[in-house]
Amino acid sequence: MSLNRATGQARAQTSSVFAVTACFLLIALVLTGLVTHVLTTMTRSANEMDDARAGRAAQAGVAALISRLSGTTTDNAVWDDAYSAIGSATAADWAYTNWGKTSANYPLYDGVAVIGPDGAVISAYSKGKPFQPHDLFGEAFDRQIEAAAGPRQEPVINFMKTESGVALVASQAIQPFTPGVELPKLSVLSFYKELTSDVLNTLSDEHELEELRLAPVPPQNLLSTPVRDIDGVAITYLVWPSKAPGTAVLHNVYPYIATAVVILVLFLGGVLFAGRSEARRLRALAEAARFEASHDSLSGLLNRHGLLSALDHLGNSSNTAMSLYLIDLDGFKAVNDAWGHAVGDDLIRIIADALPNCHRDIAAAARLGGDEFALVQVGFATREEVEKAILDLFMEPFKLDGRTIEAGASIGSAASAADIAPLELLRRADMALYRAKENGKGHAVAYNSALDQDRQRIAELEGELRNAIGSGIIEPAFQPLVSASTGMITGLEALARWPSARGNISPEIFIPLAEKSGLIDALGIHMLRRSIAHAKNWDGLTLSVNVSPIQLCNPDFGAQVIAVLEDFGFDPARLTLEITEGVLITNPDQARRSIDQLKNIGIRFALDDFGCGYASIGALRQFGFDRMKIDRSLVSGVEAAGNGADVLRATISLATALGIPVTAEGIETAEQAAVLRDAGCDQLQGYMVGKPVSADEISRKLLQEDLRWERERA
Ligand code: C2E
Ligand code: MG
Ligand code: MG
C-alpha cells in the first residue's frame, strides 16, 4: 500500500468518524434545545395564563365588593322613608336606629355616615360607635360627599385610606324612590366597608386567590393589582402568590426529565467516547500504515520510500553537510545458501541494529533491498571516518546461534549539495557502490562525475555491442587444444572476437557487459552457430565453446543448442561446452537441468578456469563434468618453488584418478608444458602450442599438420 493511499484513506475515515460524531452531537444538542424550549414555553405560558386568570379574578373580586356596597347604598339612599326621615328633626335618631346601630355587626358595611346638605354630620357610626368620617377618611371623603350630593341613581364609590388600612366608601344622596320635582341639595348617605383580612379571605375563597393580602408596594415575586383612590392613585395593592401551574407540572415531571437528561448525557458521552476511540483507532491504523509504508518489515529501518523522505527532510532542516552511504554486504548470498534464509534474516537484523549506531553523525538508516543498506550522515566527520566506522563493524565475524559468520561490506557514498534532489543523491551513491563492488570486496568509493562518464561510456558500448551482435561482426577465433602426448591438435576452443571501430575489444570486457545488459543469450547462440559453421569442416576435431552461467540458467538454453546442432547436422559428441564454476554455486538446480539435458544427447562439459575460485573436485563429479581445465594463473606458478606445484599435481592426479581428464590452460613455456604433462594433463592449451587465430588460419594450420603427418608416415 502506498504511503499516500494509506494515510489518505485513514484521514478520510477519521474525518467521517468526526463528522458522524459531530452530527450526533449536533442533532442531540438541537433536540435538547428544542425540547427545553418547548418545556419552558409550555411552563411559562401555563404560568402566564394562570397569572392572567388570577389578575382577572382579583379585579372581579374588587368589582363584586364595589357592586355589593353600591347595591346596599342605593337600597338605603333611594328610599322614600329615609328621605322624609332625614329631612325631619329626628333625623339623627332615625339614622341611628336604621343604620348606625346595624353597623355594630353587619356583614354588608362596617360604618355609616349621614352628612347634611350643609356638610354637617347628621349621624356617623362605625361598628355601632360614633365616629368622625372626616377624621377617618380625610378630605377625600368631603370631595366624595360633594360629588354625591345631587340626586342620581348610581352611588359614588371609592377606596380610601384609613388609619388602620383601606376602606371602600360608597356615597349617595338620600332621595325619594320616585323622583318627581326638582330636589334641593340633599343629605348624603355613606356606607363603608374596610378591606379586613376577613373580607380578603372571603374574596380569596370566592375567586380562588390563595393568600390574598394587602401590601403598600407590590413585591417582586408576587402578583398584584392596584387599589386606587378617588384621584386614581394606588393607595394599596392586592397581592397574592402566583400558583405557577406550569412550574408545578414541570416539578411533577421533573424526575422524568432528569432521567431523560441523564440518559441523553450518557448517550452523548457514549457517542463521544465511541467517536473518540474510533478516531484514535483510525489514527493508530494510519500511523501503523505510515510506518509500514516507510519502513522495512524485517529490519525495522526505513525503506527506500522512507529514506527519500528522510533525505528530503534532513536536507531541508539542516545547514550541516549531508552525505549518503550505500552499503552492500559481501558474501551475504553465501550465508543464505550455506545456513538458510532464517539465519540470513537474523544476520540482516544484527547488522540493521548495529549500523545506525556505528558513528555519531548517522542521522537515518535504511534497508533498500536484500543485503543493501543506506546511512545518512549529517555532520562534519570526514568520509574516511564514516567509512572506517562502517567497515569496523565487519572486522569481527558475527556470532549467531553458535555459528561464526563472516560478512564484509562494499560502500558507495555521495555528498549532498544544495541543488541535488534525494533521488539524484541516491543514484550517485548507487553508482559509487556499483563501482566499489566492481573493484572487489570491502571497497569504498565516493561518487565523482567521472563515474557518470564511465556509465555513459558503458551505455554507449552496450549500444555498439547490440549492433555488433545484430550485424554479425563478432566472430570466433580458435585456439588449438593439443594432445599432451603427441602434440597433435585434438580440438579447438572458440573465443569471441569483436573488431570494433575503437580497435579489438577484449571478451573480458564485452562478455560481462553482454551478461549485464541481457545480450548474452543472443551473443552465446551467435557464437555457437558461427563456431559450428567453421568447425564442421574440421573433421575429427572437437569444438569447445564457452558458455556464460547466465545462458545456462535460461530454461530454453538446452533446446536452443540442440536446434543449432540440428541446423548444421553437427555431431553433439564433438561439442564441449566450457562453463565456469560460478553458476554451480549461484543456481545449481537449473545448471544441473541444462547440463543433464545436453549430456543426454552426447555433448560434453568442461569446467573452465579450475583453481581460481572455490570449485572442488567433488563438484566435478557431482555435475558429471567430462573435463577439467586448469586456470592459467595456477599454470604460470608451476615453475616457482613452493608447495603450489605439489597441490596442483595432487589435484590433477585426483581428477585423473576419478576418470576426469585435465587440460592445462595458458601454457607459455616448454617447461610448463613438461611439468603439466608429467603431472597428468592429457591436453595442453596456450600461446606456446597455439594462439587464438582466425578460422582460415586454423584451416591452413590443419592442412600443414596433415601434410607433416603424412610426410612423417611416409
Ligand atoms: P577462457 O575460456 O579461459 O579462455 C582462455 C583465455 O586465455 C583466452 O582469452 C585466451 O586468449 C587466453 N589465453 C590462452 N592461452 C594463453 C596464454 O598462453 N597466455 C595468456 N596470457 N593468455 C592465454 P580471451 O580470448 O581474452 O578470453 C577471455 C575469457 O573470455 C575466456 O576465458 C572466456 O571465459 C571468455 N570468453 C571468450 N569468448 C567467449 C564466448 O564466446 N562466450 C563466453 N561466454 N565467454 C567467452
Ligand atoms: Mg574457455
Ligand atoms: Mg579458461
Short mmCIF file of N, CA, C and O in Angstrom, two decimals, residues 389-500:
data_model
loop_
_atom_site.label_atom_id
_atom_site.label_comp_id
_atom_site.label_asym_id
_atom_site.label_seq_id
_atom_site.Cartn_x
_atom_site.Cartn_y
_atom_site.Cartn_z
N ALA A 389 34.20 3.59 10.23
CA ALA A 389 33.25 3.16 11.28
C ALA A 389 32.35 2.05 10.75
O ALA A 389 32.05 1.09 11.46
N ILE A 390 31.95 2.16 9.49
CA ILE A 390 31.08 1.12 8.91
C ILE A 390 31.87 -0.18 8.75
O ILE A 390 31.43 -1.25 9.17
N LEU A 391 33.05 -0.06 8.15
CA LEU A 391 33.83 -1.28 7.87
C LEU A 391 34.27 -1.97 9.16
O LEU A 391 34.39 -3.20 9.20
N ASP A 392 34.48 -1.16 10.24
CA ASP A 392 34.88 -1.75 11.53
C ASP A 392 33.85 -2.75 12.05
O ASP A 392 34.20 -3.69 12.75
N LEU A 393 32.57 -2.48 11.70
CA LEU A 393 31.51 -3.39 12.16
C LEU A 393 31.71 -4.80 11.60
O LEU A 393 31.23 -5.77 12.16
N PHE A 394 32.42 -4.86 10.46
CA PHE A 394 32.56 -6.15 9.79
C PHE A 394 33.93 -6.79 10.03
O PHE A 394 34.26 -7.80 9.43
N MET A 395 34.72 -6.13 10.91
CA MET A 395 36.07 -6.65 11.16
C MET A 395 36.01 -8.01 11.84
O MET A 395 36.74 -8.92 11.50
N GLU A 396 35.12 -8.10 12.81
CA GLU A 396 34.99 -9.35 13.57
C GLU A 396 33.83 -10.16 12.97
O GLU A 396 32.83 -9.59 12.56
N PRO A 397 33.96 -11.48 12.94
CA PRO A 397 32.84 -12.29 12.45
C PRO A 397 31.62 -12.13 13.37
O PRO A 397 31.78 -11.82 14.56
N PHE A 398 30.45 -12.32 12.82
CA PHE A 398 29.22 -12.22 13.62
C PHE A 398 28.95 -13.56 14.29
O PHE A 398 29.16 -14.62 13.68
N LYS A 399 28.51 -13.50 15.54
CA LYS A 399 28.17 -14.74 16.27
C LYS A 399 26.65 -14.88 16.25
O LYS A 399 25.94 -13.98 16.69
N LEU A 400 26.20 -15.99 15.71
CA LEU A 400 24.75 -16.16 15.56
C LEU A 400 24.38 -17.60 15.90
O LEU A 400 24.75 -18.53 15.18
N ASP A 401 23.70 -17.78 17.02
CA ASP A 401 23.29 -19.12 17.46
C ASP A 401 24.45 -20.10 17.42
O ASP A 401 24.33 -21.21 16.87
N GLY A 402 25.57 -19.66 17.94
CA GLY A 402 26.72 -20.57 17.99
C GLY A 402 27.47 -20.66 16.67
O GLY A 402 28.51 -21.30 16.58
N ARG A 403 26.94 -19.99 15.62
CA ARG A 403 27.67 -20.01 14.35
C ARG A 403 28.56 -18.79 14.26
O ARG A 403 28.25 -17.74 14.81
N THR A 404 29.66 -18.92 13.54
CA THR A 404 30.53 -17.77 13.31
C THR A 404 30.39 -17.44 11.83
O THR A 404 30.70 -18.26 10.97
N ILE A 405 29.86 -16.23 11.57
CA ILE A 405 29.57 -15.88 10.18
C ILE A 405 30.38 -14.66 9.78
O ILE A 405 30.35 -13.62 10.44
N GLU A 406 31.10 -14.82 8.67
CA GLU A 406 31.90 -13.70 8.19
C GLU A 406 31.11 -12.97 7.12
O GLU A 406 30.51 -13.59 6.25
N ALA A 407 31.11 -11.67 7.22
CA ALA A 407 30.48 -10.87 6.16
C ALA A 407 31.29 -9.60 6.00
O ALA A 407 31.90 -9.11 6.97
N GLY A 408 31.34 -9.11 4.80
CA GLY A 408 32.06 -7.86 4.56
C GLY A 408 31.09 -6.84 3.99
O GLY A 408 29.90 -7.09 3.89
N ALA A 409 31.64 -5.69 3.63
CA ALA A 409 30.76 -4.65 3.08
C ALA A 409 31.49 -3.85 2.02
O ALA A 409 32.68 -3.58 2.13
N SER A 410 30.75 -3.49 0.99
CA SER A 410 31.25 -2.54 0.00
C SER A 410 30.43 -1.27 0.19
O SER A 410 29.23 -1.34 0.47
N ILE A 411 31.11 -0.12 0.05
CA ILE A 411 30.42 1.15 0.34
C ILE A 411 30.50 2.09 -0.85
O ILE A 411 31.57 2.26 -1.45
N GLY A 412 29.38 2.68 -1.18
CA GLY A 412 29.36 3.75 -2.18
C GLY A 412 28.76 4.97 -1.51
O GLY A 412 27.74 4.87 -0.84
N SER A 413 29.41 6.11 -1.65
CA SER A 413 28.89 7.29 -0.96
C SER A 413 28.75 8.47 -1.92
O SER A 413 29.38 8.50 -2.98
N ALA A 414 27.91 9.41 -1.54
CA ALA A 414 27.75 10.64 -2.33
C ALA A 414 27.43 11.76 -1.37
O ALA A 414 26.66 11.58 -0.42
N ALA A 415 28.08 12.91 -1.60
CA ALA A 415 27.83 14.06 -0.73
C ALA A 415 26.71 14.89 -1.32
O ALA A 415 26.60 15.06 -2.54
N SER A 416 25.87 15.41 -0.42
CA SER A 416 24.74 16.20 -0.89
C SER A 416 25.18 17.64 -1.16
O SER A 416 26.15 18.12 -0.60
N ALA A 417 24.48 18.29 -2.03
CA ALA A 417 24.69 19.72 -2.27
C ALA A 417 23.32 20.35 -2.45
O ALA A 417 22.32 19.63 -2.58
N ALA A 418 23.32 21.66 -2.44
CA ALA A 418 22.03 22.39 -2.40
C ALA A 418 21.07 21.95 -3.52
O ALA A 418 19.89 21.79 -3.29
N ASP A 419 21.61 21.76 -4.71
CA ASP A 419 20.70 21.53 -5.84
C ASP A 419 20.50 20.05 -6.15
O ASP A 419 19.99 19.70 -7.21
N ILE A 420 20.91 19.18 -5.22
CA ILE A 420 20.78 17.74 -5.51
C ILE A 420 19.54 17.19 -4.83
O ILE A 420 19.42 17.23 -3.60
N ALA A 421 18.64 16.66 -5.63
CA ALA A 421 17.41 16.08 -5.08
C ALA A 421 17.75 14.72 -4.46
O ALA A 421 18.74 14.10 -4.85
N PRO A 422 16.94 14.26 -3.49
CA PRO A 422 17.22 12.97 -2.83
C PRO A 422 17.41 11.83 -3.82
O PRO A 422 18.30 11.00 -3.65
N LEU A 423 16.58 11.82 -4.88
CA LEU A 423 16.66 10.72 -5.84
C LEU A 423 18.01 10.72 -6.56
O LEU A 423 18.59 9.67 -6.81
N GLU A 424 18.49 11.92 -6.87
CA GLU A 424 19.77 12.04 -7.55
C GLU A 424 20.90 11.64 -6.62
O GLU A 424 21.86 10.96 -7.02
N LEU A 425 20.77 12.01 -5.33
CA LEU A 425 21.79 11.64 -4.34
C LEU A 425 21.87 10.12 -4.24
O LEU A 425 22.97 9.54 -4.21
N LEU A 426 20.71 9.50 -4.24
CA LEU A 426 20.64 8.04 -4.16
C LEU A 426 21.27 7.42 -5.41
O LEU A 426 22.02 6.45 -5.33
N ARG A 427 20.98 8.01 -6.56
CA ARG A 427 21.55 7.49 -7.81
C ARG A 427 23.07 7.56 -7.79
O ARG A 427 23.77 6.63 -8.17
N ARG A 428 23.56 8.68 -7.27
CA ARG A 428 25.02 8.87 -7.24
C ARG A 428 25.68 7.86 -6.31
O ARG A 428 26.69 7.24 -6.66
N ALA A 429 25.09 7.71 -5.11
CA ALA A 429 25.67 6.76 -4.16
C ALA A 429 25.59 5.35 -4.74
O ALA A 429 26.51 4.54 -4.56
N ASP A 430 24.52 5.08 -5.47
CA ASP A 430 24.33 3.76 -6.07
C ASP A 430 25.42 3.50 -7.11
O ASP A 430 25.98 2.40 -7.20
N MET A 431 25.72 4.53 -7.87
CA MET A 431 26.74 4.38 -8.90
C MET A 431 28.11 4.14 -8.26
O MET A 431 28.89 3.30 -8.72
N ALA A 432 28.35 4.86 -7.15
CA ALA A 432 29.63 4.68 -6.44
C ALA A 432 29.70 3.26 -5.88
O ALA A 432 30.75 2.61 -5.94
N LEU A 433 28.57 2.77 -5.36
CA LEU A 433 28.55 1.41 -4.81
C LEU A 433 28.82 0.38 -5.91
O LEU A 433 29.55 -0.59 -5.70
N TYR A 434 28.23 0.64 -7.05
CA TYR A 434 28.41 -0.26 -8.19
C TYR A 434 29.90 -0.38 -8.51
O TYR A 434 30.44 -1.46 -8.69
N ARG A 435 30.54 0.78 -8.54
CA ARG A 435 31.97 0.79 -8.83
C ARG A 435 32.74 0.08 -7.72
O ARG A 435 33.67 -0.69 -7.97
N ALA A 436 32.33 0.32 -6.45
CA ALA A 436 33.03 -0.30 -5.32
C ALA A 436 32.95 -1.82 -5.45
O ALA A 436 33.94 -2.52 -5.22
N LYS A 437 31.80 -2.32 -5.86
CA LYS A 437 31.64 -3.77 -5.98
C LYS A 437 32.45 -4.31 -7.15
O LYS A 437 32.98 -5.41 -7.10
N GLU A 438 32.52 -3.50 -8.19
CA GLU A 438 33.33 -3.92 -9.34
C GLU A 438 34.79 -4.05 -8.94
O GLU A 438 35.52 -4.89 -9.44
N ASN A 439 35.20 -3.16 -8.01
CA ASN A 439 36.60 -3.15 -7.59
C ASN A 439 36.93 -4.36 -6.72
O ASN A 439 38.08 -4.62 -6.44
N GLY A 440 35.91 -5.04 -6.22
CA GLY A 440 36.16 -6.19 -5.35
C GLY A 440 35.53 -5.97 -4.00
O GLY A 440 34.92 -4.93 -3.75
N LYS A 441 35.68 -6.97 -3.11
CA LYS A 441 35.01 -6.88 -1.83
C LYS A 441 35.68 -5.87 -0.91
O LYS A 441 36.88 -5.64 -0.99
N GLY A 442 34.88 -5.31 0.00
CA GLY A 442 35.42 -4.44 1.06
C GLY A 442 35.91 -3.09 0.57
O GLY A 442 36.67 -2.42 1.27
N HIS A 443 35.50 -2.67 -0.62
CA HIS A 443 35.96 -1.37 -1.11
C HIS A 443 34.94 -0.27 -0.81
O HIS A 443 33.75 -0.53 -0.68
N ALA A 444 35.46 0.95 -0.71
CA ALA A 444 34.58 2.11 -0.54
C ALA A 444 34.90 3.10 -1.65
O ALA A 444 36.07 3.41 -1.90
N VAL A 445 33.88 3.56 -2.34
CA VAL A 445 34.10 4.51 -3.43
C VAL A 445 33.15 5.70 -3.23
O VAL A 445 31.98 5.51 -2.88
N ALA A 446 33.71 6.89 -3.43
CA ALA A 446 32.86 8.09 -3.34
C ALA A 446 32.49 8.51 -4.76
O ALA A 446 33.29 8.37 -5.69
N TYR A 447 31.30 9.02 -4.89
CA TYR A 447 30.84 9.43 -6.22
C TYR A 447 31.67 10.60 -6.75
O TYR A 447 32.05 11.51 -6.00
N ASN A 448 32.04 10.53 -8.01
CA ASN A 448 32.55 11.73 -8.69
C ASN A 448 32.03 11.69 -10.12
O ASN A 448 31.56 10.64 -10.58
N SER A 449 32.11 12.80 -10.79
CA SER A 449 31.45 12.88 -12.10
C SER A 449 32.05 11.91 -13.11
O SER A 449 31.39 11.54 -14.09
N ALA A 450 33.32 11.46 -12.85
CA ALA A 450 33.93 10.50 -13.78
C ALA A 450 33.12 9.21 -13.83
O ALA A 450 33.05 8.54 -14.86
N LEU A 451 32.48 8.87 -12.71
CA LEU A 451 31.66 7.65 -12.69
C LEU A 451 30.52 7.77 -13.69
O LEU A 451 30.16 6.81 -14.37
N ASP A 452 29.96 8.98 -13.74
CA ASP A 452 28.88 9.21 -14.70
C ASP A 452 29.38 9.03 -16.13
O ASP A 452 28.71 8.47 -16.98
N GLN A 453 30.62 9.56 -16.33
CA GLN A 453 31.19 9.45 -17.70
C GLN A 453 31.43 7.98 -18.04
O GLN A 453 31.16 7.54 -19.15
N ASP A 454 31.92 7.22 -17.02
CA ASP A 454 32.14 5.79 -17.25
C ASP A 454 30.83 5.12 -17.61
O ASP A 454 30.76 4.31 -18.53
N ARG A 455 29.81 5.49 -16.83
CA ARG A 455 28.49 4.89 -17.06
C ARG A 455 28.01 5.22 -18.47
O ARG A 455 27.48 4.37 -19.17
N GLN A 456 28.31 6.44 -18.87
CA GLN A 456 27.94 6.89 -20.20
C GLN A 456 28.66 6.06 -21.26
O GLN A 456 28.05 5.59 -22.23
N ARG A 457 29.98 5.87 -21.01
CA ARG A 457 30.78 5.09 -21.97
C ARG A 457 30.24 3.66 -22.06
O ARG A 457 30.11 3.09 -23.14
N ILE A 458 29.92 3.11 -20.88
CA ILE A 458 29.41 1.73 -20.86
C ILE A 458 28.09 1.66 -21.61
O ILE A 458 27.85 0.72 -22.38
N ALA A 459 27.25 2.69 -21.41
CA ALA A 459 25.96 2.70 -22.10
C ALA A 459 26.18 2.74 -23.61
O ALA A 459 25.49 2.05 -24.38
N GLU A 460 27.17 3.56 -24.02
CA GLU A 460 27.46 3.65 -25.46
C GLU A 460 27.97 2.32 -25.99
O GLU A 460 27.56 1.83 -27.05
N LEU A 461 28.89 1.73 -25.17
CA LEU A 461 29.48 0.46 -25.58
C LEU A 461 28.40 -0.61 -25.71
O LEU A 461 28.43 -1.44 -26.62
N GLU A 462 27.44 -0.55 -24.79
CA GLU A 462 26.35 -1.51 -24.81
C GLU A 462 25.57 -1.39 -26.12
O GLU A 462 25.23 -2.40 -26.74
N GLY A 463 25.35 -0.14 -26.53
CA GLY A 463 24.64 0.10 -27.80
C GLY A 463 25.43 -0.48 -28.96
O GLY A 463 24.86 -1.13 -29.86
N GLU A 464 26.74 -0.26 -28.93
CA GLU A 464 27.59 -0.76 -30.03
C GLU A 464 27.58 -2.28 -30.05
O GLU A 464 27.56 -2.91 -31.12
N LEU A 465 27.61 -2.86 -28.82
CA LEU A 465 27.63 -4.33 -28.73
C LEU A 465 26.34 -4.91 -29.32
O LEU A 465 26.36 -5.89 -30.08
N ARG A 466 25.24 -4.25 -29.01
CA ARG A 466 23.95 -4.69 -29.53
C ARG A 466 23.99 -4.70 -31.07
O ARG A 466 23.59 -5.68 -31.71
N ASN A 467 24.53 -3.62 -31.62
CA ASN A 467 24.63 -3.54 -33.09
C ASN A 467 25.56 -4.61 -33.64
O ASN A 467 25.29 -5.23 -34.67
N ALA A 468 26.69 -4.79 -32.90
CA ALA A 468 27.69 -5.75 -33.37
C ALA A 468 27.10 -7.16 -33.42
O ALA A 468 27.34 -7.91 -34.37
N ILE A 469 26.33 -7.50 -32.37
CA ILE A 469 25.72 -8.85 -32.37
C ILE A 469 24.71 -8.96 -33.51
O ILE A 469 24.70 -9.94 -34.27
N GLY A 470 23.94 -7.90 -33.69
CA GLY A 470 22.91 -7.90 -34.74
C GLY A 470 23.53 -8.01 -36.12
O GLY A 470 23.01 -8.71 -37.00
N SER A 471 24.65 -7.34 -36.34
CA SER A 471 25.24 -7.31 -37.69
C SER A 471 26.23 -8.45 -37.92
O SER A 471 26.79 -8.57 -39.00
N GLY A 472 26.47 -9.27 -36.88
CA GLY A 472 27.34 -10.44 -37.06
C GLY A 472 28.82 -10.12 -37.15
O GLY A 472 29.61 -10.90 -37.68
N ILE A 473 29.21 -8.96 -36.65
CA ILE A 473 30.64 -8.58 -36.70
C ILE A 473 31.46 -9.48 -35.77
O ILE A 473 32.62 -9.79 -36.03
N ILE A 474 30.83 -9.87 -34.65
CA ILE A 474 31.57 -10.67 -33.68
C ILE A 474 31.75 -12.09 -34.24
O ILE A 474 30.78 -12.74 -34.62
N GLU A 475 33.01 -12.49 -34.30
CA GLU A 475 33.36 -13.77 -34.93
C GLU A 475 34.24 -14.57 -33.97
O GLU A 475 34.93 -13.99 -33.13
N PRO A 476 34.20 -15.89 -34.06
CA PRO A 476 35.12 -16.64 -33.20
C PRO A 476 36.54 -16.71 -33.75
O PRO A 476 36.74 -16.78 -34.96
N ALA A 477 37.50 -16.64 -32.79
CA ALA A 477 38.88 -17.03 -33.12
C ALA A 477 39.00 -18.43 -32.52
O ALA A 477 38.21 -18.80 -31.65
N PHE A 478 39.94 -19.20 -33.00
CA PHE A 478 40.04 -20.58 -32.48
C PHE A 478 41.44 -20.81 -31.93
O PHE A 478 42.43 -20.49 -32.56
N GLN A 479 41.49 -21.35 -30.74
CA GLN A 479 42.77 -21.67 -30.13
C GLN A 479 42.89 -23.19 -30.05
O GLN A 479 41.98 -23.86 -29.55
N PRO A 480 44.02 -23.69 -30.54
CA PRO A 480 44.17 -25.16 -30.57
C PRO A 480 44.24 -25.76 -29.17
O PRO A 480 44.80 -25.17 -28.25
N LEU A 481 43.71 -26.97 -29.08
CA LEU A 481 43.85 -27.79 -27.88
C LEU A 481 44.65 -28.99 -28.37
O LEU A 481 44.20 -29.71 -29.27
N VAL A 482 45.84 -29.16 -27.79
CA VAL A 482 46.70 -30.22 -28.36
C VAL A 482 46.88 -31.36 -27.39
O VAL A 482 46.81 -31.17 -26.17
N SER A 483 47.16 -32.52 -27.96
CA SER A 483 47.38 -33.70 -27.13
C SER A 483 48.72 -33.54 -26.42
O SER A 483 49.73 -33.19 -27.04
N ALA A 484 48.74 -33.80 -25.11
CA ALA A 484 49.98 -33.63 -24.34
C ALA A 484 51.01 -34.67 -24.76
O ALA A 484 52.21 -34.41 -24.72
N SER A 485 50.52 -35.82 -25.24
CA SER A 485 51.49 -36.87 -25.58
C SER A 485 52.03 -36.73 -27.00
O SER A 485 53.23 -36.80 -27.22
N THR A 486 51.15 -36.39 -27.95
CA THR A 486 51.60 -36.36 -29.35
C THR A 486 51.86 -34.96 -29.88
O THR A 486 52.52 -34.77 -30.88
N GLY A 487 51.31 -33.96 -29.21
CA GLY A 487 51.45 -32.58 -29.69
C GLY A 487 50.51 -32.28 -30.84
O GLY A 487 50.53 -31.19 -31.41
N MET A 488 49.67 -33.25 -31.21
CA MET A 488 48.73 -33.05 -32.31
C MET A 488 47.51 -32.26 -31.83
O MET A 488 47.10 -32.37 -30.68
N ILE A 489 46.94 -31.45 -32.75
CA ILE A 489 45.72 -30.70 -32.41
C ILE A 489 44.56 -31.70 -32.30
O ILE A 489 44.30 -32.43 -33.26
N THR A 490 43.94 -31.71 -31.15
CA THR A 490 42.80 -32.63 -30.99
C THR A 490 41.47 -31.86 -30.96
O THR A 490 40.41 -32.43 -31.14
N GLY A 491 41.59 -30.59 -30.69
CA GLY A 491 40.35 -29.80 -30.65
C GLY A 491 40.67 -28.32 -30.74
O GLY A 491 41.83 -27.92 -30.74
N LEU A 492 39.57 -27.51 -30.77
CA LEU A 492 39.75 -26.05 -30.86
C LEU A 492 38.77 -25.36 -29.92
O LEU A 492 37.60 -25.80 -29.83
N GLU A 493 39.27 -24.33 -29.24
CA GLU A 493 38.34 -23.56 -28.39
C GLU A 493 37.98 -22.27 -29.10
O GLU A 493 38.86 -21.54 -29.55
N ALA A 494 36.68 -22.04 -29.22
CA ALA A 494 36.21 -20.81 -29.88
C ALA A 494 36.22 -19.66 -28.88
O ALA A 494 35.66 -19.80 -27.79
N LEU A 495 36.86 -18.56 -29.24
CA LEU A 495 36.91 -17.39 -28.35
C LEU A 495 36.38 -16.18 -29.13
O LEU A 495 36.83 -15.92 -30.25
N ALA A 496 35.46 -15.50 -28.56
CA ALA A 496 34.79 -14.41 -29.28
C ALA A 496 35.74 -13.25 -29.54
O ALA A 496 36.51 -12.85 -28.65
N ARG A 497 35.65 -12.71 -30.75
CA ARG A 497 36.49 -11.55 -31.12
C ARG A 497 35.60 -10.46 -31.70
O ARG A 497 34.79 -10.71 -32.59
N TRP A 498 35.78 -9.25 -31.17
CA TRP A 498 34.95 -8.11 -31.63
C TRP A 498 35.86 -7.03 -32.20
O TRP A 498 36.41 -6.23 -31.46
N PRO A 499 36.02 -7.04 -33.52
CA PRO A 499 36.87 -5.99 -34.12
C PRO A 499 36.04 -4.71 -34.26
O PRO A 499 35.39 -4.51 -35.27
N SER A 500 36.06 -3.86 -33.26
CA SER A 500 35.20 -2.66 -33.31
C SER A 500 35.97 -1.48 -33.87
O SER A 500 37.19 -1.57 -34.08
#
